[in-house]
Tab-separated table of C-alpha atoms in Angstrom:
chain	number	residue	atom	x	y	z
A	231	GLY	CA	112.154	127.205	84.458
A	232	ALA	CA	111.992	123.919	86.306
A	233	GLY	CA	109.110	123.133	88.590
A	234	VAL	CA	109.206	121.326	91.908
A	235	SER	CA	110.942	117.993	91.603
A	236	GLN	CA	110.787	115.029	93.942
A	237	THR	CA	112.929	111.944	94.150
A	238	PRO	CA	112.493	109.074	94.044
A	239	SER	CA	109.210	108.921	92.150
A	240	ASN	CA	108.493	105.525	93.677
A	241	LYS	CA	109.929	103.846	96.740
A	242	VAL	CA	109.235	100.338	97.964
A	243	THR	CA	110.568	99.401	101.361
A	244	GLU	CA	110.029	96.857	104.078
A	245	LYS	CA	108.358	97.463	107.377
A	246	GLY	CA	110.839	98.776	109.904
A	247	LYS	CA	113.217	100.344	107.401
A	248	TYR	CA	114.290	103.982	107.182
A	249	VAL	CA	113.475	106.094	104.123
A	250	GLU	CA	114.367	109.551	102.879
A	251	LEU	CA	112.301	111.498	100.390
A	252	ARG	CA	113.779	114.510	98.656
A	253	CYS	CA	112.177	117.694	97.381
A	254	ASP	CA	113.770	120.346	95.172
A	255	PRO	CA	111.599	123.471	95.232
A	256	ILE	CA	111.368	126.116	92.555
A	257	SER	CA	114.460	128.303	92.698
A	258	GLY	CA	113.891	131.372	94.853
A	259	HIS	CA	110.844	130.005	96.664
A	260	THR	CA	111.270	130.565	100.382
A	261	ALA	CA	108.340	128.488	101.600
A	262	LEU	CA	108.244	124.697	101.255
A	263	TYR	CA	105.453	122.317	102.271
A	264	TRP	CA	105.079	118.579	102.703
A	265	TYR	CA	101.722	116.845	102.376
A	266	ARG	CA	100.714	113.201	102.478
A	267	GLN	CA	97.941	111.772	100.336
A	268	SER	CA	96.407	108.393	100.996
A	269	LEU	CA	94.555	106.550	98.267
A	270	GLY	CA	91.234	108.155	97.422
A	271	GLN	CA	91.700	111.075	99.796
A	272	GLY	CA	92.857	114.664	99.621
A	273	PRO	CA	96.352	115.718	100.685
A	274	GLU	CA	96.975	116.236	104.386
A	275	PHE	CA	99.436	118.807	105.650
A	276	LEU	CA	102.555	117.539	107.372
A	277	ILE	CA	105.043	120.392	107.801
A	278	TYR	CA	106.074	123.681	106.274
A	279	PHE	CA	109.348	125.557	106.177
A	280	GLN	CA	109.992	129.245	105.834
A	281	GLY	CA	113.640	129.399	104.888
A	282	THR	CA	115.603	126.860	106.891
A	283	GLY	CA	113.280	126.630	109.859
A	284	ALA	CA	110.192	124.515	110.306
A	285	ALA	CA	107.481	127.130	110.857
A	286	ASP	CA	104.727	124.596	111.487
A	287	ASP	CA	105.217	120.868	112.007
A	288	SER	CA	101.819	120.228	113.544
A	289	GLY	CA	100.846	117.759	110.820
A	290	LEU	CA	103.645	115.273	111.421
A	291	PRO	CA	101.829	112.156	112.675
A	292	ASN	CA	104.444	111.056	115.222
A	293	ASP	CA	108.119	111.238	116.092
A	294	ARG	CA	109.080	108.738	113.402
A	295	PHE	CA	108.649	111.555	110.894
A	296	PHE	CA	111.199	114.322	110.589
A	297	ALA	CA	112.047	116.872	107.903
A	298	VAL	CA	114.969	119.180	107.313
A	299	ARG	CA	115.847	122.027	104.988
A	300	PRO	CA	119.393	122.914	106.041
A	301	GLU	CA	120.199	125.507	103.372
A	302	GLY	CA	116.742	126.857	102.763
A	303	SER	CA	116.330	125.113	99.441
A	304	VAL	CA	116.236	121.301	99.152
A	305	SER	CA	114.238	119.492	101.814
A	306	THR	CA	114.337	115.901	102.960
A	307	LEU	CA	111.481	114.099	104.670
A	308	LYS	CA	112.766	111.259	106.814
A	309	ILE	CA	110.681	108.373	108.089
A	310	GLN	CA	112.103	105.971	110.634
A	311	ARG	CA	110.855	102.458	111.381
A	312	THR	CA	108.359	102.578	108.546
A	313	GLU	CA	104.963	101.001	109.006
A	314	ARG	CA	102.501	99.720	106.412
A	315	GLY	CA	100.217	102.630	107.283
A	316	ASP	CA	102.883	105.046	106.039
A	317	SER	CA	102.171	103.924	102.475
A	318	ALA	CA	100.940	106.972	100.577
A	319	VAL	CA	101.970	109.592	98.044
A	320	TYR	CA	104.152	112.241	99.657
A	321	LEU	CA	103.734	115.599	97.957
A	322	CYS	CA	106.002	118.587	98.213
A	323	ALA	CA	105.039	122.133	97.281
A	324	SER	CA	106.782	125.471	97.294
A	325	SER	CA	105.665	129.074	97.156
A	326	LEU	CA	107.441	132.347	96.642
A	327	GLY	CA	106.525	133.577	100.099
A	328	GLN	CA	104.370	132.492	102.982
A	329	GLY	CA	101.469	134.880	102.475
A	330	GLY	CA	97.995	133.446	102.397
A	331	SER	CA	97.472	134.288	98.750
A	332	GLU	CA	100.693	132.758	97.515
A	333	THR	CA	100.137	129.964	95.038
A	334	GLN	CA	101.631	126.650	96.044
A	335	TYR	CA	103.305	124.743	93.219
A	336	PHE	CA	103.277	121.003	93.712
A	337	GLY	CA	105.776	118.395	92.669
A	338	PRO	CA	104.765	115.046	91.140
A	339	GLY	CA	105.059	113.268	94.482
A	340	THR	CA	106.851	110.203	95.769
A	341	ARG	CA	104.729	107.072	95.995
A	342	LEU	CA	105.870	105.151	99.079
A	343	LEU	CA	104.872	101.518	99.538
A	344	VAL	CA	105.766	99.804	102.789
A	345	LEU	CA	105.513	96.024	102.568
B	208	SER	CA	91.678	115.295	109.462
B	209	GLN	CA	90.200	117.032	106.444
B	210	GLN	CA	88.380	120.312	106.618
B	211	GLY	CA	86.219	120.033	103.571
B	212	GLU	CA	83.623	117.708	102.222
B	213	GLU	CA	83.206	117.560	98.481
B	214	ASP	CA	80.099	116.612	96.650
B	215	PRO	CA	79.686	114.583	94.569
B	216	GLN	CA	82.547	112.174	95.161
B	217	ALA	CA	82.431	111.198	91.501
B	218	LEU	CA	80.906	112.736	88.392
B	219	SER	CA	80.602	111.351	84.861
B	220	ILE	CA	79.546	113.620	82.009
B	221	GLN	CA	79.697	113.877	78.231
B	222	GLU	CA	82.127	116.176	76.507
B	223	GLY	CA	80.551	119.591	76.052
B	224	GLU	CA	78.407	119.384	79.179
B	225	ASN	CA	79.004	121.465	82.283
B	226	ALA	CA	80.419	119.943	85.459
B	227	THR	CA	79.542	121.325	88.878
B	228	MET	CA	81.075	120.251	92.152
B	229	ASN	CA	80.636	121.581	95.653
B	230	CYS	CA	82.821	121.987	98.692
B	231	SER	CA	81.761	122.582	102.277
B	232	TYR	CA	84.083	123.521	105.091
B	233	LYS	CA	83.889	124.011	108.824
B	234	THR	CA	85.933	126.954	110.054
B	235	SER	CA	86.294	130.599	109.059
B	236	ILE	CA	88.643	131.029	106.159
B	237	ASN	CA	91.057	133.533	104.665
B	238	ASN	CA	90.621	132.069	101.185
B	239	LEU	CA	89.530	128.951	99.346
B	240	GLN	CA	91.428	127.408	96.458
B	241	TRP	CA	90.647	124.762	93.862
B	242	TYR	CA	93.223	122.313	92.539
B	243	ARG	CA	93.204	119.660	89.834
B	244	GLN	CA	95.070	116.378	90.064
B	245	ASN	CA	95.692	113.966	87.231
B	246	SER	CA	96.478	110.307	87.853
B	247	GLY	CA	96.958	110.723	91.601
B	248	ARG	CA	100.157	112.753	91.316
B	249	GLY	CA	100.980	116.476	91.344
B	250	LEU	CA	98.290	119.055	91.935
B	251	VAL	CA	97.776	122.062	89.700
B	252	HIS	CA	96.423	125.282	91.160
B	253	LEU	CA	93.291	126.449	89.326
B	254	ILE	CA	91.832	129.423	91.124
B	255	LEU	CA	91.808	131.225	94.473
B	256	ILE	CA	88.841	133.095	95.904
B	257	ARG	CA	89.178	135.320	98.946
B	258	SER	CA	86.693	135.334	101.807
B	259	ASN	CA	85.381	138.759	100.788
B	260	GLU	CA	84.711	137.650	97.210
B	261	ARG	CA	81.565	135.897	96.043
B	262	GLU	CA	82.385	134.831	92.514
B	263	LYS	CA	85.448	134.476	90.340
B	264	HIS	CA	86.055	133.407	86.760
B	265	SER	CA	89.062	131.998	84.968
B	266	GLY	CA	88.556	130.807	81.414
B	267	ARG	CA	85.983	127.996	81.532
B	268	LEU	CA	86.054	127.918	85.320
B	269	ARG	CA	83.604	129.694	87.589
B	270	VAL	CA	83.927	129.585	91.355
B	271	THR	CA	81.435	130.837	93.889
B	272	LEU	CA	81.860	131.255	97.609
B	273	ASP	CA	79.154	131.564	100.248
B	274	THR	CA	80.811	132.201	103.597
B	275	SER	CA	77.467	132.216	105.426
B	276	LYS	CA	76.925	128.619	104.346
B	277	LYS	CA	80.633	127.772	104.427
B	278	SER	CA	80.447	126.390	100.933
B	279	SER	CA	81.940	126.858	97.493
B	280	SER	CA	81.198	125.527	94.047
B	281	LEU	CA	83.351	124.972	90.990
B	282	LEU	CA	81.725	124.999	87.568
B	283	ILE	CA	83.575	123.821	84.484
B	284	THR	CA	81.746	124.863	81.357
B	285	ALA	CA	81.892	123.089	77.983
B	286	SER	CA	83.905	120.222	79.428
B	287	ARG	CA	86.589	118.436	77.438
B	288	ALA	CA	88.060	114.959	77.761
B	289	ALA	CA	91.242	116.628	79.053
B	290	ASP	CA	89.273	117.904	82.064
B	291	THR	CA	89.116	114.327	83.364
B	292	ALA	CA	90.839	114.544	86.743
B	293	SER	CA	90.204	114.805	90.460
B	294	TYR	CA	89.331	118.254	91.745
B	295	PHE	CA	90.070	119.363	95.306
B	296	CYS	CA	89.085	122.391	97.292
B	297	ALA	CA	91.539	123.641	99.872
B	298	THR	CA	91.013	126.243	102.559
B	299	LEU	CA	93.332	128.573	104.384
B	300	PRO	CA	91.852	129.184	107.845
B	301	SER	CA	91.503	132.739	109.112
B	302	GLY	CA	94.423	133.841	111.201
B	303	ALA	CA	96.550	130.956	110.048
B	304	ALA	CA	100.242	131.605	109.956
B	305	GLY	CA	101.818	130.842	106.651
B	306	ASN	CA	99.957	129.042	103.939
B	307	LYS	CA	98.964	125.725	105.500
B	308	LEU	CA	96.146	124.403	103.344
B	309	THR	CA	93.442	121.970	104.402
B	310	PHE	CA	92.102	119.887	101.528
B	311	GLY	CA	88.771	118.232	100.963
B	312	GLY	CA	88.361	114.658	99.824
B	313	GLY	CA	88.010	115.554	96.153
B	314	THR	CA	85.590	114.973	93.296
B	315	ARG	CA	86.631	112.557	90.554
B	316	VAL	CA	85.415	113.848	87.209
B	317	LEU	CA	85.227	111.695	84.095
B	318	VAL	CA	84.501	113.466	80.824
B	319	LYS	CA	83.544	111.000	78.126
B	320	PRO	CA	84.358	111.920	74.521
């Protein structure tokens, strides 16, 4: 079966613009996670969904970042008024449930470059 | 901020040699996981070790966990060129709701043929 997919794979935008990043989790996975990875560093947690609701959004850096998962499947990460510091790889992962031992399956990421 | 510190930051070895990398963390954990990442893109889950376990094996991988020292090690035996990648440890804090992982900074491993 298909793994986690993310679109676009690369996005170049200008400072101040709005961007949307999409994640398609593995079918049947109820939990979905967004992470951000800056160059040379490990991923940092942004937000996770259990079903349609954001169960923990404590990692979102500020109110320019927002994510939705309206039908409990596909999720969109939205960034308003992008800044150069937002440039990073945005990774999405999904897991079957939200238990602590559930394996998270990662997508290939979206590389965002803000000029 | 990142929970874990990984050591070394980079490692270069010959094919066939063993590669060892270490991870230290700060808070009590439910479990610790190791991931591999090729070319800065998607991560692949390698192994999970629970806080009440001390050692775990999976193929050529051996993971140890010392909760008293808040540290873990990942050993790759008989390395291959295909093992070239970045390796990250990730922790799930005790009492954490859901499965919010905190990653270390990673070890970049180069296996030379």
